[in-house]
Amino acid sequence: MIEDNRYNQLIEQEARHWGEVRPDPANPQIWHDPKLFEIFFGKEYRHLVERTVANGPRVLELGCGEGNLALELVQNGLDVTAIDLSAERIDRAKHKAEQIQAPLQPIFLVGDLNTINLEPQKFDCVVAHDSLHHILMLERLLDEVQKTLKPGGRFITIDFIGMGTLRKITAAVLYAMLPTYQPYKAKWNLRQRLPAFLASEQKKRKDVERGSASMLHQESPFEEISQRSIITEIQKRFAVVESFTFNPFWYYFAAKVKLSGELKYSTGKMFRKADTLLTKLHLSRGAYFFMEARLK
Ligand SMILES: C[S@@+](CC[C@H](N)C(=O)[O-])C[C@H]1O[C@@H](n2cnc3c(N)ncnc32)[C@H](O)[C@@H]1O
């Protein structure tokens, strides 16, 4: 159990972090480059949208960020309520919503998914994209999701479930050696962050509980606080309809390695194909998973 004061302090820091996230030229991310996003997440993201549209019309989105998914869903005729911790992100989402035409406007709310209370049997579908791995009280949240779904309702998610230690070490060594947008000197200075990068979710949770911060991400204390347990906790509560993992490795480097122009995208496509083969042959588990689950 985490003490209230400490929780409040950490969640305020988390909210501040998300309000301030901006593209960083030294540490580019796939989600800030639409072409790379399409290569590594496009197919799975469209599948998430299609399955949500098929299971509407009343949808709740968890951790909606700046509202991209919610806006796509309302443009597909759904009635969407979307929640995020960051008031700044919700403001940006509301601003974007003013620029689009849709049968129903989305309802954007600021809220903490760790402590939220949801109305019983209100939604046909609950969807989460890349947000559950930030949730400390995941079991409580999944109980709330169960409660707020109508009978037969669906829970659909794409999320990060992490890499094993060996793959993380390989990634760290390759990141240190390959030419990246982060200069070599700055990478050397990042070595203090290695314990947090290598830490399992169990180690991170222990740190949160005992008031230490050595295994936590500096700016975002709940970064990767839930990983593989997301799958097992969903399985305990729901009947899985479809589940698969993807992106075992290269997704991590795709935006960070310094490759000029088209080479970044052609290399990305090549590695994505190799990665897809690895997961299809069950030679490697992806760092992300898709799951559609039904209320039992
Ligand atoms: C990686 S971003 C994903 C955002 C969005 N779903 C997307 O795909 O663009 C994670 C989001 O989860 C939100 N988040 C983190 N912890 C949260 C919490 N306790 N309650 C609600 N939202 C949270 C963050 O503010 C952030 O917008």
PDB file of N, CA and C in Angstrom, residues 27-122:
ATOM      1  N   ASN A  27      15.567  13.118 -28.545  1.00  0.00           N
ATOM      2  CA  ASN A  27      14.976  11.824 -28.196  1.00  0.00           C
ATOM      3  C   ASN A  27      13.640  11.653 -28.928  1.00  0.00           C
ATOM      4  N   PRO A  28      13.712  11.556 -30.280  1.00  0.00           N
ATOM      5  CA  PRO A  28      12.451  11.498 -31.040  1.00  0.00           C
ATOM      6  C   PRO A  28      11.671  10.219 -30.750  1.00  0.00           C
ATOM      7  N   GLN A  29      10.360  10.327 -30.820  1.00  0.00           N
ATOM      8  CA  GLN A  29       9.485   9.190 -30.532  1.00  0.00           C
ATOM      9  C   GLN A  29       8.694   8.812 -31.787  1.00  0.00           C
ATOM     10  N   ILE A  30       8.403   7.538 -31.921  1.00  0.00           N
ATOM     11  CA  ILE A  30       7.645   7.070 -33.087  1.00  0.00           C
ATOM     12  C   ILE A  30       6.337   7.849 -33.236  1.00  0.00           C
ATOM     13  N   TRP A  31       5.653   8.099 -32.090  1.00  0.00           N
ATOM     14  CA  TRP A  31       4.307   8.708 -32.157  1.00  0.00           C
ATOM     15  C   TRP A  31       4.340  10.170 -32.585  1.00  0.00           C
ATOM     16  N   HIS A  32       5.536  10.756 -32.691  1.00  0.00           N
ATOM     17  CA  HIS A  32       5.610  12.130 -33.202  1.00  0.00           C
ATOM     18  C   HIS A  32       5.948  12.151 -34.693  1.00  0.00           C
ATOM     19  N   ASP A  33       6.107  10.968 -35.291  1.00  0.00           N
ATOM     20  CA  ASP A  33       6.428  10.887 -36.722  1.00  0.00           C
ATOM     21  C   ASP A  33       5.357  10.009 -37.388  1.00  0.00           C
ATOM     22  N   PRO A  34       4.369  10.646 -38.077  1.00  0.00           N
ATOM     23  CA  PRO A  34       3.240   9.873 -38.605  1.00  0.00           C
ATOM     24  C   PRO A  34       3.658   8.708 -39.509  1.00  0.00           C
ATOM     25  N   LYS A  35       4.760   8.888 -40.277  1.00  0.00           N
ATOM     26  CA  LYS A  35       5.162   7.795 -41.186  1.00  0.00           C
ATOM     27  C   LYS A  35       5.702   6.597 -40.394  1.00  0.00           C
ATOM     28  N   LEU A  36       6.478   6.895 -39.356  1.00  0.00           N
ATOM     29  CA  LEU A  36       6.994   5.787 -38.528  1.00  0.00           C
ATOM     30  C   LEU A  36       5.861   5.139 -37.734  1.00  0.00           C
ATOM     31  N   PHE A  37       4.933   5.970 -37.247  1.00  0.00           N
ATOM     32  CA  PHE A  37       3.796   5.423 -36.499  1.00  0.00           C
ATOM     33  C   PHE A  37       3.031   4.447 -37.393  1.00  0.00           C
ATOM     34  N   GLU A  38       2.842   4.855 -38.658  1.00  0.00           N
ATOM     35  CA  GLU A  38       2.117   3.985 -39.597  1.00  0.00           C
ATOM     36  C   GLU A  38       2.856   2.647 -39.763  1.00  0.00           C
ATOM     37  N   ILE A  39       4.184   2.697 -39.893  1.00  0.00           N
ATOM     38  CA  ILE A  39       4.954   1.461 -40.112  1.00  0.00           C
ATOM     39  C   ILE A  39       4.844   0.528 -38.892  1.00  0.00           C
ATOM     40  N   PHE A  40       4.995   1.093 -37.696  1.00  0.00           N
ATOM     41  CA  PHE A  40       5.105   0.228 -36.509  1.00  0.00           C
ATOM     42  C   PHE A  40       3.783  -0.024 -35.771  1.00  0.00           C
ATOM     43  N   PHE A  41       2.815   0.889 -35.934  1.00  0.00           N
ATOM     44  CA  PHE A  41       1.573   0.719 -35.167  1.00  0.00           C
ATOM     45  C   PHE A  41       0.310   0.838 -36.014  1.00  0.00           C
ATOM     46  N   GLY A  42       0.477   1.252 -37.300  1.00  0.00           N
ATOM     47  CA  GLY A  42      -0.690   1.607 -38.114  1.00  0.00           C
ATOM     48  C   GLY A  42      -1.731   0.497 -38.189  1.00  0.00           C
ATOM     49  N   LYS A  43      -1.281  -0.701 -38.550  1.00  0.00           N
ATOM     50  CA  LYS A  43      -2.217  -1.813 -38.771  1.00  0.00           C
ATOM     51  C   LYS A  43      -2.970  -2.151 -37.468  1.00  0.00           C
ATOM     52  N   GLU A  44      -2.225  -2.222 -36.383  1.00  0.00           N
ATOM     53  CA  GLU A  44      -2.829  -2.608 -35.097  1.00  0.00           C
ATOM     54  C   GLU A  44      -3.762  -1.499 -34.578  1.00  0.00           C
ATOM     55  N   TYR A  45      -3.332  -0.233 -34.783  1.00  0.00           N
ATOM     56  CA  TYR A  45      -4.165   0.896 -34.340  1.00  0.00           C
ATOM     57  C   TYR A  45      -5.492   0.893 -35.099  1.00  0.00           C
ATOM     58  N   ARG A  46      -5.431   0.665 -36.428  1.00  0.00           N
ATOM     59  CA  ARG A  46      -6.679   0.635 -37.214  1.00  0.00           C
ATOM     60  C   ARG A  46      -7.573  -0.518 -36.754  1.00  0.00           C
ATOM     61  N   HIS A  47      -6.949  -1.638 -36.385  1.00  0.00           N
ATOM     62  CA  HIS A  47      -7.720  -2.774 -35.883  1.00  0.00           C
ATOM     63  C   HIS A  47      -8.449  -2.385 -34.590  1.00  0.00           C
ATOM     64  N   LEU A  48      -7.733  -1.663 -33.713  1.00  0.00           N
ATOM     65  CA  LEU A  48      -8.345  -1.195 -32.450  1.00  0.00           C
ATOM     66  C   LEU A  48      -9.545  -0.285 -32.747  1.00  0.00           C
ATOM     67  N   VAL A  49      -9.381   0.624 -33.715  1.00  0.00           N
ATOM     68  CA  VAL A  49     -10.474   1.541 -34.068  1.00  0.00           C
ATOM     69  C   VAL A  49     -11.650   0.727 -34.621  1.00  0.00           C
ATOM     70  N   GLU A  50     -11.354  -0.187 -35.555  1.00  0.00           N
ATOM     71  CA  GLU A  50     -12.433  -0.978 -36.183  1.00  0.00           C
ATOM     72  C   GLU A  50     -13.194  -1.800 -35.149  1.00  0.00           C
ATOM     73  N   ARG A  51     -12.470  -2.440 -34.238  1.00  0.00           N
ATOM     74  CA  ARG A  51     -13.132  -3.294 -33.235  1.00  0.00           C
ATOM     75  C   ARG A  51     -13.958  -2.439 -32.254  1.00  0.00           C
ATOM     76  N   THR A  52     -13.470  -1.224 -31.959  1.00  0.00           N
ATOM     77  CA  THR A  52     -14.225  -0.343 -31.061  1.00  0.00           C
ATOM     78  C   THR A  52     -15.503   0.126 -31.755  1.00  0.00           C
ATOM     79  N   VAL A  53     -15.362   0.522 -33.032  1.00  0.00           N
ATOM     80  CA  VAL A  53     -16.541   0.973 -33.782  1.00  0.00           C
ATOM     81  C   VAL A  53     -17.565  -0.171 -33.846  1.00  0.00           C
ATOM     82  N   ALA A  54     -17.095  -1.388 -34.050  1.00  0.00           N
ATOM     83  CA  ALA A  54     -18.001  -2.538 -34.149  1.00  0.00           C
ATOM     84  C   ALA A  54     -18.695  -2.834 -32.823  1.00  0.00           C
ATOM     85  N   ASN A  55     -18.122  -2.352 -31.709  1.00  0.00           N
ATOM     86  CA  ASN A  55     -18.679  -2.690 -30.394  1.00  0.00           C
ATOM     87  C   ASN A  55     -19.300  -1.504 -29.661  1.00  0.00           C
ATOM     88  N   GLY A  56     -19.471  -0.362 -30.376  1.00  0.00           N
ATOM     89  CA  GLY A  56     -20.108   0.815 -29.766  1.00  0.00           C
ATOM     90  C   GLY A  56     -21.585   0.553 -29.543  1.00  0.00           C
ATOM     91  N   PRO A  57     -22.413   1.621 -29.424  1.00  0.00           N
ATOM     92  CA  PRO A  57     -22.010   3.011 -29.666  1.00  0.00           C
ATOM     93  C   PRO A  57     -21.488   3.777 -28.449  1.00  0.00           C
ATOM     94  N   ARG A  58     -21.792   3.305 -27.237  1.00  0.00           N
ATOM     95  CA  ARG A  58     -21.361   4.121 -26.069  1.00  0.00           C
ATOM     96  C   ARG A  58     -19.985   3.671 -25.616  1.00  0.00           C
ATOM     97  N   VAL A  59     -19.007   4.550 -25.762  1.00  0.00           N
ATOM     98  CA  VAL A  59     -17.615   4.155 -25.518  1.00  0.00           C
ATOM     99  C   VAL A  59     -16.962   5.051 -24.462  1.00  0.00           C
ATOM    100  N   LEU A  60     -16.165   4.407 -23.600  1.00  0.00           N
ATOM    101  CA  LEU A  60     -15.343   5.147 -22.638  1.00  0.00           C
ATOM    102  C   LEU A  60     -13.885   4.946 -23.024  1.00  0.00           C
ATOM    103  N   GLU A  61     -13.129   6.040 -23.183  1.00  0.00           N
ATOM    104  CA  GLU A  61     -11.687   5.890 -23.450  1.00  0.00           C
ATOM    105  C   GLU A  61     -10.877   6.251 -22.215  1.00  0.00           C
ATOM    106  N   LEU A  62      -9.924   5.386 -21.859  1.00  0.00           N
ATOM    107  CA  LEU A  62      -9.084   5.591 -20.670  1.00  0.00           C
ATOM    108  C   LEU A  62      -7.725   6.162 -21.077  1.00  0.00           C
ATOM    109  N   GLY A  63      -7.345   7.279 -20.506  1.00  0.00           N
ATOM    110  CA  GLY A  63      -6.033   7.877 -20.821  1.00  0.00           C
ATOM    111  C   GLY A  63      -5.984   8.377 -22.251  1.00  0.00           C
ATOM    112  N   CYS A  64      -6.898   9.306 -22.583  1.00  0.00           N
ATOM    113  CA  CYS A  64      -7.101   9.705 -23.989  1.00  0.00           C
ATOM    114  C   CYS A  64      -6.062  10.684 -24.501  1.00  0.00           C
ATOM    115  N   GLY A  65      -5.185  11.207 -23.624  1.00  0.00           N
ATOM    116  CA  GLY A  65      -4.176  12.162 -24.073  1.00  0.00           C
ATOM    117  C   GLY A  65      -4.821  13.364 -24.734  1.00  0.00           C
ATOM    118  N   GLU A  66      -4.337  13.697 -25.946  1.00  0.00           N
ATOM    119  CA  GLU A  66      -4.840  14.894 -26.631  1.00  0.00           C
ATOM    120  C   GLU A  66      -6.016  14.573 -27.543  1.00  0.00           C
ATOM    121  N   GLY A  67      -6.607  13.396 -27.353  1.00  0.00           N
ATOM    122  CA  GLY A  67      -7.921  13.114 -27.925  1.00  0.00           C
ATOM    123  C   GLY A  67      -7.972  12.524 -29.330  1.00  0.00           C
ATOM    124  N   ASN A  68      -6.822  12.136 -29.900  1.00  0.00           N
ATOM    125  CA  ASN A  68      -6.854  11.669 -31.303  1.00  0.00           C
ATOM    126  C   ASN A  68      -7.790  10.490 -31.534  1.00  0.00           C
ATOM    127  N   LEU A  69      -7.716   9.493 -30.658  1.00  0.00           N
ATOM    128  CA  LEU A  69      -8.565   8.307 -30.839  1.00  0.00           C
ATOM    129  C   LEU A  69     -10.043   8.676 -30.621  1.00  0.00           C
ATOM    130  N   ALA A  70     -10.306   9.433 -29.556  1.00  0.00           N
ATOM    131  CA  ALA A  70     -11.702   9.820 -29.261  1.00  0.00           C
ATOM    132  C   ALA A  70     -12.312  10.559 -30.453  1.00  0.00           C
ATOM    133  N   LEU A  71     -11.515  11.434 -31.090  1.00  0.00           N
ATOM    134  CA  LEU A  71     -12.042  12.211 -32.227  1.00  0.00           C
ATOM    135  C   LEU A  71     -12.312  11.305 -33.419  1.00  0.00           C
ATOM    136  N   GLU A  72     -11.435  10.318 -33.616  1.00  0.00           N
ATOM    137  CA  GLU A  72     -11.656   9.376 -34.717  1.00  0.00           C
ATOM    138  C   GLU A  72     -12.934   8.562 -34.457  1.00  0.00           C
ATOM    139  N   LEU A  73     -13.145   8.215 -33.195  1.00  0.00           N
ATOM    140  CA  LEU A  73     -14.318   7.396 -32.858  1.00  0.00           C
ATOM    141  C   LEU A  73     -15.625   8.182 -33.025  1.00  0.00           C
ATOM    142  N   VAL A  74     -15.638   9.454 -32.616  1.00  0.00           N
ATOM    143  CA  VAL A  74     -16.893  10.227 -32.792  1.00  0.00           C
ATOM    144  C   VAL A  74     -17.163  10.450 -34.278  1.00  0.00           C
ATOM    145  N   GLN A  75     -16.097  10.580 -35.072  1.00  0.00           N
ATOM    146  CA  GLN A  75     -16.296  10.765 -36.515  1.00  0.00           C
ATOM    147  C   GLN A  75     -16.844   9.493 -37.156  1.00  0.00           C
ATOM    148  N   ASN A  76     -16.706   8.382 -36.439  1.00  0.00           N
ATOM    149  CA  ASN A  76     -17.309   7.118 -36.878  1.00  0.00           C
ATOM    150  C   ASN A  76     -18.682   6.908 -36.264  1.00  0.00           C
ATOM    151  N   GLY A  77     -19.243   7.958 -35.676  1.00  0.00           N
ATOM    152  CA  GLY A  77     -20.622   7.891 -35.192  1.00  0.00           C
ATOM    153  C   GLY A  77     -20.778   7.415 -33.752  1.00  0.00           C
ATOM    154  N   LEU A  78     -19.678   7.241 -33.012  1.00  0.00           N
ATOM    155  CA  LEU A  78     -19.807   6.753 -31.635  1.00  0.00           C
ATOM    156  C   LEU A  78     -20.059   7.902 -30.645  1.00  0.00           C
ATOM    157  N   ASP A  79     -20.567   7.509 -29.479  1.00  0.00           N
ATOM    158  CA  ASP A  79     -20.841   8.452 -28.395  1.00  0.00           C
ATOM    159  C   ASP A  79     -19.732   8.240 -27.354  1.00  0.00           C
ATOM    160  N   VAL A  80     -18.752   9.163 -27.338  1.00  0.00           N
ATOM    161  CA  VAL A  80     -17.515   8.890 -26.604  1.00  0.00           C
ATOM    162  C   VAL A  80     -17.325   9.799 -25.391  1.00  0.00           C
ATOM    163  N   THR A  81     -16.976   9.173 -24.261  1.00  0.00           N
ATOM    164  CA  THR A  81     -16.497   9.903 -23.091  1.00  0.00           C
ATOM    165  C   THR A  81     -15.028   9.519 -22.940  1.00  0.00           C
ATOM    166  N   ALA A  82     -14.153  10.498 -22.758  1.00  0.00           N
ATOM    167  CA  ALA A  82     -12.717  10.200 -22.706  1.00  0.00           C
ATOM    168  C   ALA A  82     -12.096  10.912 -21.516  1.00  0.00           C
ATOM    169  N   ILE A  83     -11.225  10.165 -20.790  1.00  0.00           N
ATOM    170  CA  ILE A  83     -10.667  10.675 -19.529  1.00  0.00           C
ATOM    171  C   ILE A  83      -9.146  10.718 -19.606  1.00  0.00           C
ATOM    172  N   ASP A  84      -8.567  11.766 -19.053  1.00  0.00           N
ATOM    173  CA  ASP A  84      -7.105  11.815 -18.920  1.00  0.00           C
ATOM    174  C   ASP A  84      -6.735  12.569 -17.654  1.00  0.00           C
ATOM    175  N   LEU A  85      -5.557  12.219 -17.133  1.00  0.00           N
ATOM    176  CA  LEU A  85      -5.053  12.834 -15.900  1.00  0.00           C
ATOM    177  C   LEU A  85      -4.666  14.292 -16.094  1.00  0.00           C
ATOM    178  N   SER A  86      -4.202  14.625 -17.301  1.00  0.00           N
ATOM    179  CA  SER A  86      -3.611  15.940 -17.521  1.00  0.00           C
ATOM    180  C   SER A  86      -4.645  16.950 -18.017  1.00  0.00           C
ATOM    181  N   ALA A  87      -4.850  18.011 -17.218  1.00  0.00           N
ATOM    182  CA  ALA A  87      -5.815  19.060 -17.610  1.00  0.00           C
ATOM    183  C   ALA A  87      -5.364  19.749 -18.893  1.00  0.00           C
ATOM    184  N   GLU A  88      -4.032  19.906 -19.067  1.00  0.00           N
ATOM    185  CA  GLU A  88      -3.516  20.560 -20.291  1.00  0.00           C
ATOM    186  C   GLU A  88      -3.855  19.719 -21.511  1.00  0.00           C
ATOM    187  N   ARG A  89      -3.672  18.396 -21.387  1.00  0.00           N
ATOM    188  CA  ARG A  89      -3.958  17.519 -22.533  1.00  0.00           C
ATOM    189  C   ARG A  89      -5.453  17.537 -22.866  1.00  0.00           C
ATOM    190  N   ILE A  90      -6.272  17.548 -21.825  1.00  0.00           N
ATOM    191  CA  ILE A  90      -7.726  17.578 -22.050  1.00  0.00           C
ATOM    192  C   ILE A  90      -8.121  18.895 -22.713  1.00  0.00           C
ATOM    193  N   ASP A  91      -7.487  19.999 -22.314  1.00  0.00           N
ATOM    194  CA  ASP A  91      -7.772  21.293 -22.975  1.00  0.00           C
ATOM    195  C   ASP A  91      -7.434  21.215 -24.456  1.00  0.00           C
ATOM    196  N   ARG A  92      -6.275  20.606 -24.765  1.00  0.00           N
ATOM    197  CA  ARG A  92      -5.875  20.499 -26.185  1.00  0.00           C
ATOM    198  C   ARG A  92      -6.857  19.608 -26.946  1.00  0.00           C
ATOM    199  N   ALA A  93      -7.331  18.548 -26.281  1.00  0.00           N
ATOM    200  CA  ALA A  93      -8.302  17.645 -26.928  1.00  0.00           C
ATOM    201  C   ALA A  93      -9.601  18.398 -27.222  1.00  0.00           C
ATOM    202  N   LYS A  94     -10.044  19.211 -26.256  1.00  0.00           N
ATOM    203  CA  LYS A  94     -11.303  19.974 -26.447  1.00  0.00           C
ATOM    204  C   LYS A  94     -11.136  20.953 -27.599  1.00  0.00           C
ATOM    205  N   HIS A  95      -9.964  21.565 -27.671  1.00  0.00           N
ATOM    206  CA  HIS A  95      -9.702  22.530 -28.741  1.00  0.00           C
ATOM    207  C   HIS A  95      -9.776  21.825 -30.103  1.00  0.00           C
ATOM    208  N   LYS A  96      -9.176  20.628 -30.179  1.00  0.00           N
ATOM    209  CA  LYS A  96      -9.216  19.869 -31.450  1.00  0.00           C
ATOM    210  C   LYS A  96     -10.655  19.499 -31.804  1.00  0.00           C
ATOM    211  N   ALA A  97     -11.435  19.160 -30.767  1.00  0.00           N
ATOM    212  CA  ALA A  97     -12.824  18.732 -31.019  1.00  0.00           C
ATOM    213  C   ALA A  97     -13.630  19.863 -31.656  1.00  0.00           C
ATOM    214  N   GLU A  98     -13.261  21.103 -31.318  1.00  0.00           N
ATOM    215  CA  GLU A  98     -13.989  22.253 -31.904  1.00  0.00           C
ATOM    216  C   GLU A  98     -13.759  22.356 -33.409  1.00  0.00           C
ATOM    217  N   GLN A  99     -12.670  21.731 -33.892  1.00  0.00           N
ATOM    218  CA  GLN A  99     -12.329  21.871 -35.323  1.00  0.00           C
ATOM    219  C   GLN A  99     -12.954  20.764 -36.185  1.00  0.00           C
ATOM    220  N   ILE A 100     -13.625  19.806 -35.583  1.00  0.00           N
ATOM    221  CA  ILE A 100     -14.119  18.679 -36.407  1.00  0.00           C
ATOM    222  C   ILE A 100     -15.654  18.643 -36.465  1.00  0.00           C
ATOM    223  N   GLN A 101     -16.146  17.942 -37.472  1.00  0.00           N
ATOM    224  CA  GLN A 101     -17.591  17.726 -37.625  1.00  0.00           C
ATOM    225  C   GLN A 101     -17.874  16.285 -37.205  1.00  0.00           C
ATOM    226  N   ALA A 102     -18.820  16.090 -36.300  1.00  0.00           N
ATOM    227  CA  ALA A 102     -19.188  14.720 -35.916  1.00  0.00           C
ATOM    228  C   ALA A 102     -20.635  14.741 -35.435  1.00  0.00           C
ATOM    229  N   PRO A 103     -21.358  13.615 -35.579  1.00  0.00           N
ATOM    230  CA  PRO A 103     -22.755  13.578 -35.129  1.00  0.00           C
ATOM    231  C   PRO A 103     -22.882  13.961 -33.653  1.00  0.00           C
ATOM    232  N   LEU A 104     -21.956  13.472 -32.816  1.00  0.00           N
ATOM    233  CA  LEU A 104     -21.968  13.811 -31.378  1.00  0.00           C
ATOM    234  C   LEU A 104     -20.574  14.287 -30.995  1.00  0.00           C
ATOM    235  N   GLN A 105     -20.482  15.338 -30.204  1.00  0.00           N
ATOM    236  CA  GLN A 105     -19.163  15.784 -29.725  1.00  0.00           C
ATOM    237  C   GLN A 105     -18.700  14.843 -28.604  1.00  0.00           C
ATOM    238  N   PRO A 106     -17.383  14.578 -28.483  1.00  0.00           N
ATOM    239  CA  PRO A 106     -16.908  13.748 -27.362  1.00  0.00           C
ATOM    240  C   PRO A 106     -16.987  14.533 -26.058  1.00  0.00           C
ATOM    241  N   ILE A 107     -17.128  13.808 -24.947  1.00  0.00           N
ATOM    242  CA  ILE A 107     -17.058  14.457 -23.628  1.00  0.00           C
ATOM    243  C   ILE A 107     -15.658  14.178 -23.096  1.00  0.00           C
ATOM    244  N   PHE A 108     -14.861  15.226 -22.903  1.00  0.00           N
ATOM    245  CA  PHE A 108     -13.504  15.055 -22.375  1.00  0.00           C
ATOM    246  C   PHE A 108     -13.487  15.432 -20.899  1.00  0.00           C
ATOM    247  N   LEU A 109     -12.956  14.535 -20.053  1.00  0.00           N
ATOM    248  CA  LEU A 109     -12.940  14.773 -18.607  1.00  0.00           C
ATOM    249  C   LEU A 109     -11.535  14.608 -18.039  1.00  0.00           C
ATOM    250  N   VAL A 110     -11.203  15.449 -17.060  1.00  0.00           N
ATOM    251  CA  VAL A 110      -9.948  15.257 -16.331  1.00  0.00           C
ATOM    252  C   VAL A 110     -10.244  14.297 -15.185  1.00  0.00           C
ATOM    253  N   GLY A 111      -9.429  13.252 -15.047  1.00  0.00           N
ATOM    254  CA  GLY A 111      -9.662  12.303 -13.947  1.00  0.00           C
ATOM    255  C   GLY A 111      -8.465  11.397 -13.766  1.00  0.00           C
ATOM    256  N   ASP A 112      -8.337  10.844 -12.547  1.00  0.00           N
ATOM    257  CA  ASP A 112      -7.243   9.916 -12.248  1.00  0.00           C
ATOM    258  C   ASP A 112      -7.791   8.491 -12.294  1.00  0.00           C
ATOM    259  N   LEU A 113      -7.280   7.695 -13.227  1.00  0.00           N
ATOM    260  CA  LEU A 113      -7.797   6.324 -13.407  1.00  0.00           C
ATOM    261  C   LEU A 113      -7.472   5.417 -12.225  1.00  0.00           C
ATOM    262  N   ASN A 114      -6.525   5.829 -11.373  1.00  0.00           N
ATOM    263  CA  ASN A 114      -6.213   5.018 -10.192  1.00  0.00           C
ATOM    264  C   ASN A 114      -7.321   5.075  -9.152  1.00  0.00           C
ATOM    265  N   THR A 115      -8.041   6.180  -9.142  1.00  0.00           N
ATOM    266  CA  THR A 115      -9.006   6.375  -8.050  1.00  0.00           C
ATOM    267  C   THR A 115     -10.426   6.593  -8.567  1.00  0.00           C
ATOM    268  N   ILE A 116     -10.598   6.527  -9.869  1.00  0.00           N
ATOM    269  CA  ILE A 116     -11.889   6.881 -10.476  1.00  0.00           C
ATOM    270  C   ILE A 116     -13.014   5.913 -10.073  1.00  0.00           C
ATOM    271  N   ASN A 117     -14.234   6.452  -9.942  1.00  0.00           N
ATOM    272  CA  ASN A 117     -15.415   5.601  -9.727  1.00  0.00           C
ATOM    273  C   ASN A 117     -16.294   5.718 -10.958  1.00  0.00           C
ATOM    274  N   LEU A 118     -16.578   4.609 -11.605  1.00  0.00           N
ATOM    275  CA  LEU A 118     -17.352   4.638 -12.849  1.00  0.00           C
ATOM    276  C   LEU A 118     -18.781   4.168 -12.598  1.00  0.00           C
ATOM    277  N   GLU A 119     -19.681   4.731 -13.399  1.00  0.00           N
ATOM    278  CA  GLU A 119     -21.111   4.400 -13.253  1.00  0.00           C
ATOM    279  C   GLU A 119     -21.377   2.954 -13.688  1.00  0.00           C
ATOM    280  N   PRO A 120     -22.194   2.192 -12.942  1.00  0.00           N
ATOM    281  CA  PRO A 120     -22.447   0.795 -13.333  1.00  0.00           C
ATOM    282  C   PRO A 120     -23.179   0.692 -14.672  1.00  0.00           C
ATOM    283  N   GLN A 121     -22.778  -0.291 -15.462  1.00  0.00           N
ATOM    284  CA  GLN A 121     -23.438  -0.675 -16.731  1.00  0.00           C
ATOM    285  C   GLN A 121     -23.763   0.519 -17.621  1.00  0.00           C
ATOM    286  N   LYS A 122     -22.782   1.354 -17.871  1.00  0.00           N
ATOM    287  CA  LYS A 122     -23.037   2.561 -18.667  1.00  0.00           C
ATOM    288  C   LYS A 122     -22.537   2.428 -20.110  1.00  0.00           C
TER     289      LYS A 122
END
